[in-house]
CSV table of C-alpha atoms in Angstrom, one decimal:
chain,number,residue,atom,x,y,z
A,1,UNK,CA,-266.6,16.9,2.2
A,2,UNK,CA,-265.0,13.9,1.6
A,3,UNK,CA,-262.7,13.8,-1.7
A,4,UNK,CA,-264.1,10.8,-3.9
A,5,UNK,CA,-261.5,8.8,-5.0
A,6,UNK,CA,-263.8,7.1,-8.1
A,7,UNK,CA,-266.2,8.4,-10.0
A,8,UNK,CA,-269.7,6.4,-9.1
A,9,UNK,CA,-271.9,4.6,-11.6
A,10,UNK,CA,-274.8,6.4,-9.9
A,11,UNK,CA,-273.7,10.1,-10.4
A,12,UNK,CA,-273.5,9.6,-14.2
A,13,UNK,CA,-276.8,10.1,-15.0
A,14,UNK,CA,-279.4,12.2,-13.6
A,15,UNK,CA,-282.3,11.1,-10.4
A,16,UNK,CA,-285.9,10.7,-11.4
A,17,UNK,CA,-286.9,13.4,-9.4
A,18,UNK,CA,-284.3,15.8,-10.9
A,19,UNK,CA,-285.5,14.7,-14.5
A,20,UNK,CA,-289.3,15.1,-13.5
A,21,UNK,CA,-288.4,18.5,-11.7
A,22,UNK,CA,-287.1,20.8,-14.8
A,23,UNK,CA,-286.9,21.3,-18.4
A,24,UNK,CA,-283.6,21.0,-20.1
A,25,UNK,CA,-280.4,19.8,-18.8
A,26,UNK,CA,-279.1,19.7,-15.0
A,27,UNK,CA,-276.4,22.4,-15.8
A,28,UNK,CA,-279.6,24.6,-17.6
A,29,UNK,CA,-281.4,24.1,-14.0
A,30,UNK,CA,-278.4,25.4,-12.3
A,31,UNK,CA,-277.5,28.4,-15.1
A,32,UNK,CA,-281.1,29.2,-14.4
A,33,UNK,CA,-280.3,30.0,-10.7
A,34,UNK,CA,-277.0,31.7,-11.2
A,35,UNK,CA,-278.7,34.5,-13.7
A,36,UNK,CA,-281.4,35.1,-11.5
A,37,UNK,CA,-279.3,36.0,-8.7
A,38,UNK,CA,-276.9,38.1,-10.8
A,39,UNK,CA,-274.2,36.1,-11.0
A,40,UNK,CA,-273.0,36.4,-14.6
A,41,UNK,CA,-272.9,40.1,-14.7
A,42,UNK,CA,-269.7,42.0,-14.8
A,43,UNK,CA,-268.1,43.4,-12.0
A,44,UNK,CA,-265.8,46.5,-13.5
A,45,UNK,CA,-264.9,48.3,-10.1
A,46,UNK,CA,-263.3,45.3,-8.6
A,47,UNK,CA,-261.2,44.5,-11.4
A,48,UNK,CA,-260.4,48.0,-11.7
A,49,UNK,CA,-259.4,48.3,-8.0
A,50,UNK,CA,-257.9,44.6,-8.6
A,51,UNK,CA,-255.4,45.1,-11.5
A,52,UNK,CA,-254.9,48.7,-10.3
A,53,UNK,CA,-253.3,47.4,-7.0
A,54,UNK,CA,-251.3,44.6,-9.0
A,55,UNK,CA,-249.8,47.2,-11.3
A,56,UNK,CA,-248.7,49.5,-8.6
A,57,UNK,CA,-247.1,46.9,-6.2
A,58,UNK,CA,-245.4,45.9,-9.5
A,59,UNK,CA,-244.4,49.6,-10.5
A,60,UNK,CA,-243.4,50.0,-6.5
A,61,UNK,CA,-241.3,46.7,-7.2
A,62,UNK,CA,-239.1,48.3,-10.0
A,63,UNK,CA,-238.7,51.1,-8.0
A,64,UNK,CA,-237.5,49.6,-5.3
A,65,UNK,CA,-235.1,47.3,-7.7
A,66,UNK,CA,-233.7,50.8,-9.2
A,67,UNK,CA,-233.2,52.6,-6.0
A,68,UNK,CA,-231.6,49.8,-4.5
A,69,UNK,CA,-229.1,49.1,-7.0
A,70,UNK,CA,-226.4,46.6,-6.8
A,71,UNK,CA,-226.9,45.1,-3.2
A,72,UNK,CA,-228.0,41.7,-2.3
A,73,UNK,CA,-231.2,43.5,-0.6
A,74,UNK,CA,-232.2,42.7,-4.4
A,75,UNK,CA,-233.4,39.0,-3.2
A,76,UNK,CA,-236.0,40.5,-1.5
A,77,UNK,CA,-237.2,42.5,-3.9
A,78,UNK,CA,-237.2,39.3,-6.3
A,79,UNK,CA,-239.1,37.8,-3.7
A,80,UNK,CA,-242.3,40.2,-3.9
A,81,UNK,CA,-241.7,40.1,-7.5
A,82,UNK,CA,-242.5,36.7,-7.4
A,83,UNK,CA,-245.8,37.4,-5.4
A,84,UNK,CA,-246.8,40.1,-8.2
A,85,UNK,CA,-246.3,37.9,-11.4
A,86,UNK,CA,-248.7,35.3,-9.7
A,87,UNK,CA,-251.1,37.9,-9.5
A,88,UNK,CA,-250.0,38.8,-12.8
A,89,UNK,CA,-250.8,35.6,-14.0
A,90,UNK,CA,-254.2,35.3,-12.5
A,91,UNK,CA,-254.8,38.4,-13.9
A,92,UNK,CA,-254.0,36.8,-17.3
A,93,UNK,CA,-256.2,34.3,-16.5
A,94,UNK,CA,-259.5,36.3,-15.8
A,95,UNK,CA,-258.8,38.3,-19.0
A,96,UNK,CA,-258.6,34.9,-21.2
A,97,UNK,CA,-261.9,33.8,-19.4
A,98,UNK,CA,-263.8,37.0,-20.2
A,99,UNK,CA,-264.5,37.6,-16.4
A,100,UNK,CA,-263.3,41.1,-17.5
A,101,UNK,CA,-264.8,42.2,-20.5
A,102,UNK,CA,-267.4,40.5,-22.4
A,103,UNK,CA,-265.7,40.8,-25.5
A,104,UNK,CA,-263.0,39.3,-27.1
A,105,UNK,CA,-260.7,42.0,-28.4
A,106,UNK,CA,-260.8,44.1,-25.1
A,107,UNK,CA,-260.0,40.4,-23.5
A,108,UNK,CA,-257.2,39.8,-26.0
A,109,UNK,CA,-255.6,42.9,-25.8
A,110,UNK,CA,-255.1,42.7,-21.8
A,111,UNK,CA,-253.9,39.3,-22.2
A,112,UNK,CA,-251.0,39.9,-24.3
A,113,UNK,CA,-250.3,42.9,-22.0
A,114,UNK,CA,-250.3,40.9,-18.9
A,115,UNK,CA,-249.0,37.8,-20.4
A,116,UNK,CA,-246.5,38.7,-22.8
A,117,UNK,CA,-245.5,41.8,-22.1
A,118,UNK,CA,-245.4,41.5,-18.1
A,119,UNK,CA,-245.0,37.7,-17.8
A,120,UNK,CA,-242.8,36.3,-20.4
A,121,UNK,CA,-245.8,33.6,-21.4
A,122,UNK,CA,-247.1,33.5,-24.7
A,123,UNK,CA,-251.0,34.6,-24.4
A,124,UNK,CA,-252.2,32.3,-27.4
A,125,UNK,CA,-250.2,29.3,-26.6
A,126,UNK,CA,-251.5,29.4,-22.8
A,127,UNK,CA,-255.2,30.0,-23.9
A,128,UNK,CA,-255.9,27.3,-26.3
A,129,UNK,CA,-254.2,24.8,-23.4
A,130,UNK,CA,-256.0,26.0,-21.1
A,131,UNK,CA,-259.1,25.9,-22.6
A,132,UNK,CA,-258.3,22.2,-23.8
A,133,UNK,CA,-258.3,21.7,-19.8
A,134,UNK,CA,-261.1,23.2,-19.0
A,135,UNK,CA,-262.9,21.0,-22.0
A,136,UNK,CA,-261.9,17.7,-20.7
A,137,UNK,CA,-260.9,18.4,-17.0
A,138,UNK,CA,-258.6,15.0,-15.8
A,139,UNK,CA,-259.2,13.5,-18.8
A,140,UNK,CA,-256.2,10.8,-19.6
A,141,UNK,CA,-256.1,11.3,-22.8
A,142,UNK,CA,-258.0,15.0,-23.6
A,143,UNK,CA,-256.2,17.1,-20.5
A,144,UNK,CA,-252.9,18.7,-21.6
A,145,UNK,CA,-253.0,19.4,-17.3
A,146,UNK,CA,-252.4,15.3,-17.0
A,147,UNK,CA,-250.7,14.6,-19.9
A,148,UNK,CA,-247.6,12.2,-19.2
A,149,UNK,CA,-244.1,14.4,-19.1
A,150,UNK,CA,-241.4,14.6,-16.8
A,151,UNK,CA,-244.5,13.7,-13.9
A,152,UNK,CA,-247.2,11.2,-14.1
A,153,UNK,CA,-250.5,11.4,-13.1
A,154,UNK,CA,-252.1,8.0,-13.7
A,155,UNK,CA,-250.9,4.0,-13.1
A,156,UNK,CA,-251.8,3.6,-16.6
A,157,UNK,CA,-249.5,6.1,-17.4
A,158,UNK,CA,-246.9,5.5,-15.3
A,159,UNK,CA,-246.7,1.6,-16.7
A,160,UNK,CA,-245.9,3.6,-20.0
A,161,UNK,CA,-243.7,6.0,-18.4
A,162,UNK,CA,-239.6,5.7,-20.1
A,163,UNK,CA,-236.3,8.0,-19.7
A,164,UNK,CA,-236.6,11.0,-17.2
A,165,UNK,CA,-240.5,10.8,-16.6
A,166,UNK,CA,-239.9,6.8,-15.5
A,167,UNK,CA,-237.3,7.8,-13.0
A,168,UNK,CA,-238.9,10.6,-11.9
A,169,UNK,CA,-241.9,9.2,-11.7
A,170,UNK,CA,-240.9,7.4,-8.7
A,171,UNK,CA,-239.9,10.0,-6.5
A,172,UNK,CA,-242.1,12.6,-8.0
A,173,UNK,CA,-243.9,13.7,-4.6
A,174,UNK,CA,-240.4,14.5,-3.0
A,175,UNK,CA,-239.4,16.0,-6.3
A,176,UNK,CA,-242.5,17.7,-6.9
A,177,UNK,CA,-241.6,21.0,-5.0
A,178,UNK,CA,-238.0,21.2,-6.2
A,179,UNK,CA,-239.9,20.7,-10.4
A,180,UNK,CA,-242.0,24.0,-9.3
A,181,UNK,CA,-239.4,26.3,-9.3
A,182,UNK,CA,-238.6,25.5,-12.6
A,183,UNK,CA,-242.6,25.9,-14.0
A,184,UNK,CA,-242.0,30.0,-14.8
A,185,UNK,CA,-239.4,29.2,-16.6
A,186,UNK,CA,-241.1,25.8,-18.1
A,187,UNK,CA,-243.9,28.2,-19.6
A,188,UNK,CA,-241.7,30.9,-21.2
A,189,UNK,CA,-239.9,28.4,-22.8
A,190,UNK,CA,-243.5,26.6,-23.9
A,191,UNK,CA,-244.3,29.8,-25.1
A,192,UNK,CA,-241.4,30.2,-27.7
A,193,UNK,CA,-241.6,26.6,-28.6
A,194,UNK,CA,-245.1,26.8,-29.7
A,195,UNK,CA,-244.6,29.9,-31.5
A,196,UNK,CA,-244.1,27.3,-34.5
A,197,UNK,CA,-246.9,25.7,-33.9
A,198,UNK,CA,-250.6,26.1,-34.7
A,199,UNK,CA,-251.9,27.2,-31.1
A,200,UNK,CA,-250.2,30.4,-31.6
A,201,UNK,CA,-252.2,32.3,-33.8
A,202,UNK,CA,-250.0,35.7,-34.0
A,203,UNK,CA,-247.1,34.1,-33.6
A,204,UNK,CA,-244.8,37.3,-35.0
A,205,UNK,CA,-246.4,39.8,-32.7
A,206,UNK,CA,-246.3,37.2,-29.6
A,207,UNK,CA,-242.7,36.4,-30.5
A,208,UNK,CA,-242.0,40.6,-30.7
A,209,UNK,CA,-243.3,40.8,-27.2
A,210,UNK,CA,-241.6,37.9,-25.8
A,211,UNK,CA,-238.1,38.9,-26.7
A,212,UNK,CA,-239.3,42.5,-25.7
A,213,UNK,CA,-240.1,41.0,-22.4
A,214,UNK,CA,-236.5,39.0,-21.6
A,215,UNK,CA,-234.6,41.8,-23.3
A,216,UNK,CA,-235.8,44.3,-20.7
A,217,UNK,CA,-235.9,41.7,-17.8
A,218,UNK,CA,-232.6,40.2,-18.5
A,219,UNK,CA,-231.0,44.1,-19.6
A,220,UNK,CA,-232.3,45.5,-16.8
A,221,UNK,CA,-231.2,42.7,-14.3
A,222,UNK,CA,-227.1,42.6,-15.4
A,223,UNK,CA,-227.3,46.3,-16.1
A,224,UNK,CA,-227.8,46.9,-12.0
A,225,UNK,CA,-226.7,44.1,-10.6
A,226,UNK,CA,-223.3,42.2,-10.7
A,227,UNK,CA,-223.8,38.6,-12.7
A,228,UNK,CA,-223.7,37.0,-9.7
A,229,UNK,CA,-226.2,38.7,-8.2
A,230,UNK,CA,-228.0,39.2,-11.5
A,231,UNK,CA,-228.2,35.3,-11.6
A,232,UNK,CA,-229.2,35.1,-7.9
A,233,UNK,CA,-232.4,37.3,-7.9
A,234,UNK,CA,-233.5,35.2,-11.5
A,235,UNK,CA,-233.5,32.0,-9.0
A,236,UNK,CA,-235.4,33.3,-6.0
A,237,UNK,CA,-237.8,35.5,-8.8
A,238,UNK,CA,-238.6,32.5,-11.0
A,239,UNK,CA,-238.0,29.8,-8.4
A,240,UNK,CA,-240.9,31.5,-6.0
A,241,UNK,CA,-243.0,32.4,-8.8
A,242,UNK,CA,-242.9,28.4,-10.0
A,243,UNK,CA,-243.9,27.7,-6.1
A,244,UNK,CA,-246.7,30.4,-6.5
A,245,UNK,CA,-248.0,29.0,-9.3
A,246,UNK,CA,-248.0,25.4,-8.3
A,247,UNK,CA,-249.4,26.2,-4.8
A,248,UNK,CA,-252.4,28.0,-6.7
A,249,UNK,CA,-253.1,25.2,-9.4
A,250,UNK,CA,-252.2,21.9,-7.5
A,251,UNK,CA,-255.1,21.9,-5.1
A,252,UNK,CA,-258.1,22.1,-7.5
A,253,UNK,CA,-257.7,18.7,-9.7
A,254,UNK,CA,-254.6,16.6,-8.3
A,255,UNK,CA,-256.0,13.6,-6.5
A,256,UNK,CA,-259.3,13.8,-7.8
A,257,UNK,CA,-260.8,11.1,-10.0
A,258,UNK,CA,-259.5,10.5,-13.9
A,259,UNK,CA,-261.7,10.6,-16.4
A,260,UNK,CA,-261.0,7.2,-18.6
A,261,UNK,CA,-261.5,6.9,-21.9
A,262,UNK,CA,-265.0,6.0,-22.9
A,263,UNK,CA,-266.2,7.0,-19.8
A,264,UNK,CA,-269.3,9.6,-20.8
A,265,UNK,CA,-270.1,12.2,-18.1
A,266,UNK,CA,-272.7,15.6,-18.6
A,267,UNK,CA,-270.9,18.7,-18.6
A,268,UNK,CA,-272.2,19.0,-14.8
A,269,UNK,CA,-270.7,16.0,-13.5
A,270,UNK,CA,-267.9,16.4,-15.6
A,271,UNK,CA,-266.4,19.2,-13.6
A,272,UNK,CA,-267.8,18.8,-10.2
A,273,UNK,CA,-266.6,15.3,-10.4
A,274,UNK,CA,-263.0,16.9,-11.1
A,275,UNK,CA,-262.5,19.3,-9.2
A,276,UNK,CA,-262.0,20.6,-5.6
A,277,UNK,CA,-262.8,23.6,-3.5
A,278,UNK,CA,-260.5,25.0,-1.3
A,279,UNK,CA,-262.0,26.4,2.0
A,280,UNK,CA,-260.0,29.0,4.1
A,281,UNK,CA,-262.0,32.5,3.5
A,282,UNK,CA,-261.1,36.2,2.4
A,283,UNK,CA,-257.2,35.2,2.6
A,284,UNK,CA,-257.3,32.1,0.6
A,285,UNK,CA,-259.6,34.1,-1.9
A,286,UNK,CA,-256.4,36.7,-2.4
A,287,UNK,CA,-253.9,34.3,-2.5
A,288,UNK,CA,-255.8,32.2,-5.3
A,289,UNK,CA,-257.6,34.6,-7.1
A,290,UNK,CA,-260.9,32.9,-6.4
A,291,UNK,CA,-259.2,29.3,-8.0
A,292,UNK,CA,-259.9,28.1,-4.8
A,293,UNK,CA,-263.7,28.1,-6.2
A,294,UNK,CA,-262.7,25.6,-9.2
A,295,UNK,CA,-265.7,23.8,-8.9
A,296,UNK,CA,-267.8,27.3,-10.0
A,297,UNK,CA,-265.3,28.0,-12.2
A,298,UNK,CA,-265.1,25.0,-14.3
A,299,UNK,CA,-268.9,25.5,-14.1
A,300,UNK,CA,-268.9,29.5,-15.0
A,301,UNK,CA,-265.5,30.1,-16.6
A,302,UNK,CA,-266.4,33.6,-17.5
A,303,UNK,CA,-268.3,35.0,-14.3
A,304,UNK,CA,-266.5,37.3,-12.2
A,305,UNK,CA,-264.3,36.4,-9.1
A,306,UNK,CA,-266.2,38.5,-6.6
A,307,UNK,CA,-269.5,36.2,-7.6
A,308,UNK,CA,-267.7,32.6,-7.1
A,309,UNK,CA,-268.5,32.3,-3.3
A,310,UNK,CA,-272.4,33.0,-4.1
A,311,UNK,CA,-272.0,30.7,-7.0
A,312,UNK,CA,-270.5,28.2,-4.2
A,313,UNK,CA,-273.2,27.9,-1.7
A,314,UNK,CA,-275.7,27.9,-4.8
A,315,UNK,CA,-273.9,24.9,-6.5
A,316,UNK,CA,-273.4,22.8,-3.5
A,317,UNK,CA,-276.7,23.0,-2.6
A,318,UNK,CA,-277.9,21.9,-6.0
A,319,UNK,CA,-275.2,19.0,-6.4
A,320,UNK,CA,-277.0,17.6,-2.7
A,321,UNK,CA,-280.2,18.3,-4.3
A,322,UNK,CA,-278.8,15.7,-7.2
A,323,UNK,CA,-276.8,13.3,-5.3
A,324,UNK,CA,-273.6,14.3,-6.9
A,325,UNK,CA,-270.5,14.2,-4.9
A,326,UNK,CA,-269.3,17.8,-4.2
A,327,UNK,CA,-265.3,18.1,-2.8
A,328,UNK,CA,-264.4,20.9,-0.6
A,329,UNK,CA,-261.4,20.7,2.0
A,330,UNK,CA,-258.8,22.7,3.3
A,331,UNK,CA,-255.9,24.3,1.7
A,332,UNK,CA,-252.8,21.8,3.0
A,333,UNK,CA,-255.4,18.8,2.9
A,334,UNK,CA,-255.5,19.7,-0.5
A,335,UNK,CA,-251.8,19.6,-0.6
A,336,UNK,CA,-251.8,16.6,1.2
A,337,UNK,CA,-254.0,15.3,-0.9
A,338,UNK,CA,-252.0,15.7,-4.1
A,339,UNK,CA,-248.6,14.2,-2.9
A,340,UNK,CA,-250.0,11.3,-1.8
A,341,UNK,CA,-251.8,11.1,-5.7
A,342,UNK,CA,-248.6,11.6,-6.8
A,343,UNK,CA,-247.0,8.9,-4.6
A,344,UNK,CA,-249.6,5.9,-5.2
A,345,UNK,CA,-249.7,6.4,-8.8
A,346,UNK,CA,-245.8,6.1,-8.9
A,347,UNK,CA,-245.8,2.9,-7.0
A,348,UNK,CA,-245.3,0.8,-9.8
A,349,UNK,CA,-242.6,2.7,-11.4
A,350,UNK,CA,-241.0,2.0,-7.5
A,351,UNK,CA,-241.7,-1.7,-7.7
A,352,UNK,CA,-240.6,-2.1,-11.2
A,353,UNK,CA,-236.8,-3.4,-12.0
């Protein structure tokens, strides 16, 4: 469908007939729908067969990294490396959500397994952002996702943009690609910055696994490899796994509309009006880790991958039913999409002198 480009006067409250046709909220309506067909339950053998694979292509990985030894074959290896930690990382993600396990301790525990151990990223920092997000999706001044730093996301923000981000901000789409190889990197070193902050709530024990982490990366990297080699497979590992990343979570919100400030939006419009779907079936479902269903997601943050292309046909349905604009495209539209976000809303920075 087509991608709105600004948020309508008429989709912020509900139709006559939808208010006359059920009891409660919109979002109560569609909840309603989703239980009844199942949706919300837990799906154990998937994510069983799902981490299960993950943890052996990443055990196959070291393997291959040991038996190999000091041979510039290692770039491949750091290349499907880079593959597994962003399904590590979407793994991380479905345990912070409770797609897993319906309670928090279980949830906790695998997250600071997969993040911190595995993945270098600070579990506690990365949950209380991302649940800030998923609050206040593209909202200028509530999103830590469109919060002004070395990119902009807004004219308004790029009028207030100075050092790095203002002359980045002009060339950001060409730049953007190059910035993403740094993002695995970007969050580790998040992670140990907020480890003095409050968002970190265990911040010893997260700081003991972090170190564990780079002390076992980085020993086991220069104790194979050559430095020179050593330093080549850190660029092509973290360099892909930035581009993995960004490739996952650029599509969903970038070039969708901004919430502004005292703009007041029901949770429903709120993230349908935010987000976008990407199409492209059973492949783009892998590759994503069901992101590509962000509308459902932002919806359902906690029901299991497996149920988001039910939830999909269910929620589109009901948004026509409401006349509320629902965004769903293809992956390098998507793309596409983004840049050219990226490109209009640095045109002042280009024009300035």
């Amino acid at each position: 469908m087509v991608n709105p480009t600004v948020l309508n006067p008429t989709t912020l409250t509900r139709t006559p007939a939808a208010r006359a046709g059920e009891k409660g909220s919109d979002f109560a309506e569609l909840s309603r729908r989703m239980a009844a067909e199942g949706l919300l339950r837990r799906r154990p053998l998937y994510y069983v067969l799902r981490f299960g694979t993950v943890g052996l292509a990443l055990a196959g990985g070291v393997v291959a990294f040991l038996v190999l030894g000091d041979s510039w074959s290692q770039l491949f290896v750091a290349a499907a490396l880079a593959v597994v930690f962003g399904q590590l990382a979407l793994a991380a993600h479905d345990l912070a959500h409770r797609q897993v396990f319906s309670r928090r301790r279980p949830s906790e525990a695998g997250g600071l397994l997969v993040a911190d151990v595995l993945l270098g990223m600070s579990y506690g920092w990365w949950m209380n952002k991302h649940t800030r997000h998923h609050a206040n999706p593209h909202h200028e001044q509530k999103d830590p996702d469109v919060a002004p730093d070395m990119l902009v996301w807004s004219r308004r923000q790029a009028g207030r943009a100075q050092g790095p981000a203002r002359f980045i901000g002009k060339h950001q789409a060409a730049l953007f690609l190059p910035l993403l190889t740094l993002e695995g990197l970007n969050l580790s070193f998040s992670s140990f910055k907020a480890l003095r902050g409050p968002a970190v709530k265990r911040p010893v024990l997260e700081g003991t696994l972090l170190v564990a982490h780079f002390a076992v990366y980085f020993g086991g990297l220069f104790t194979v490899l050559s430095p020179g080699k050593a330093l080549a497979f850190v660029a092509v590992h973290q360099g892909l796994f930035g581009i993995y990343l960004g490739s996952v979570f650029t599509p969903n919100h970038k070039g969708m509309p901004m919430i502004e400030k005292g703009r007041q939006l029901d949770f429903l419009r709120r993230q349908v009006l935010t987000s976008r779907n990407v199409t492209g079936g059973p492949m783009v479902d892998l590759f994503m880790g069901g992101l590509n269903h962000q509308i459902e997601h932002h919806l359902f943050p906690s029901m299991p991958t497996p149920a988001l292309g039910r939830a999909q046909v269910i929620t589109e349905r009901y948004c026509a039913e409401l006349g509320i604009p629902y965004c769903r495209t293809g992956l390098f539209t998507s793309y596409a999409t983004a840049l050219h976000h990226l490109r209009s809303v640095g045109e002042p920075l280009r024009g300035a002198h």
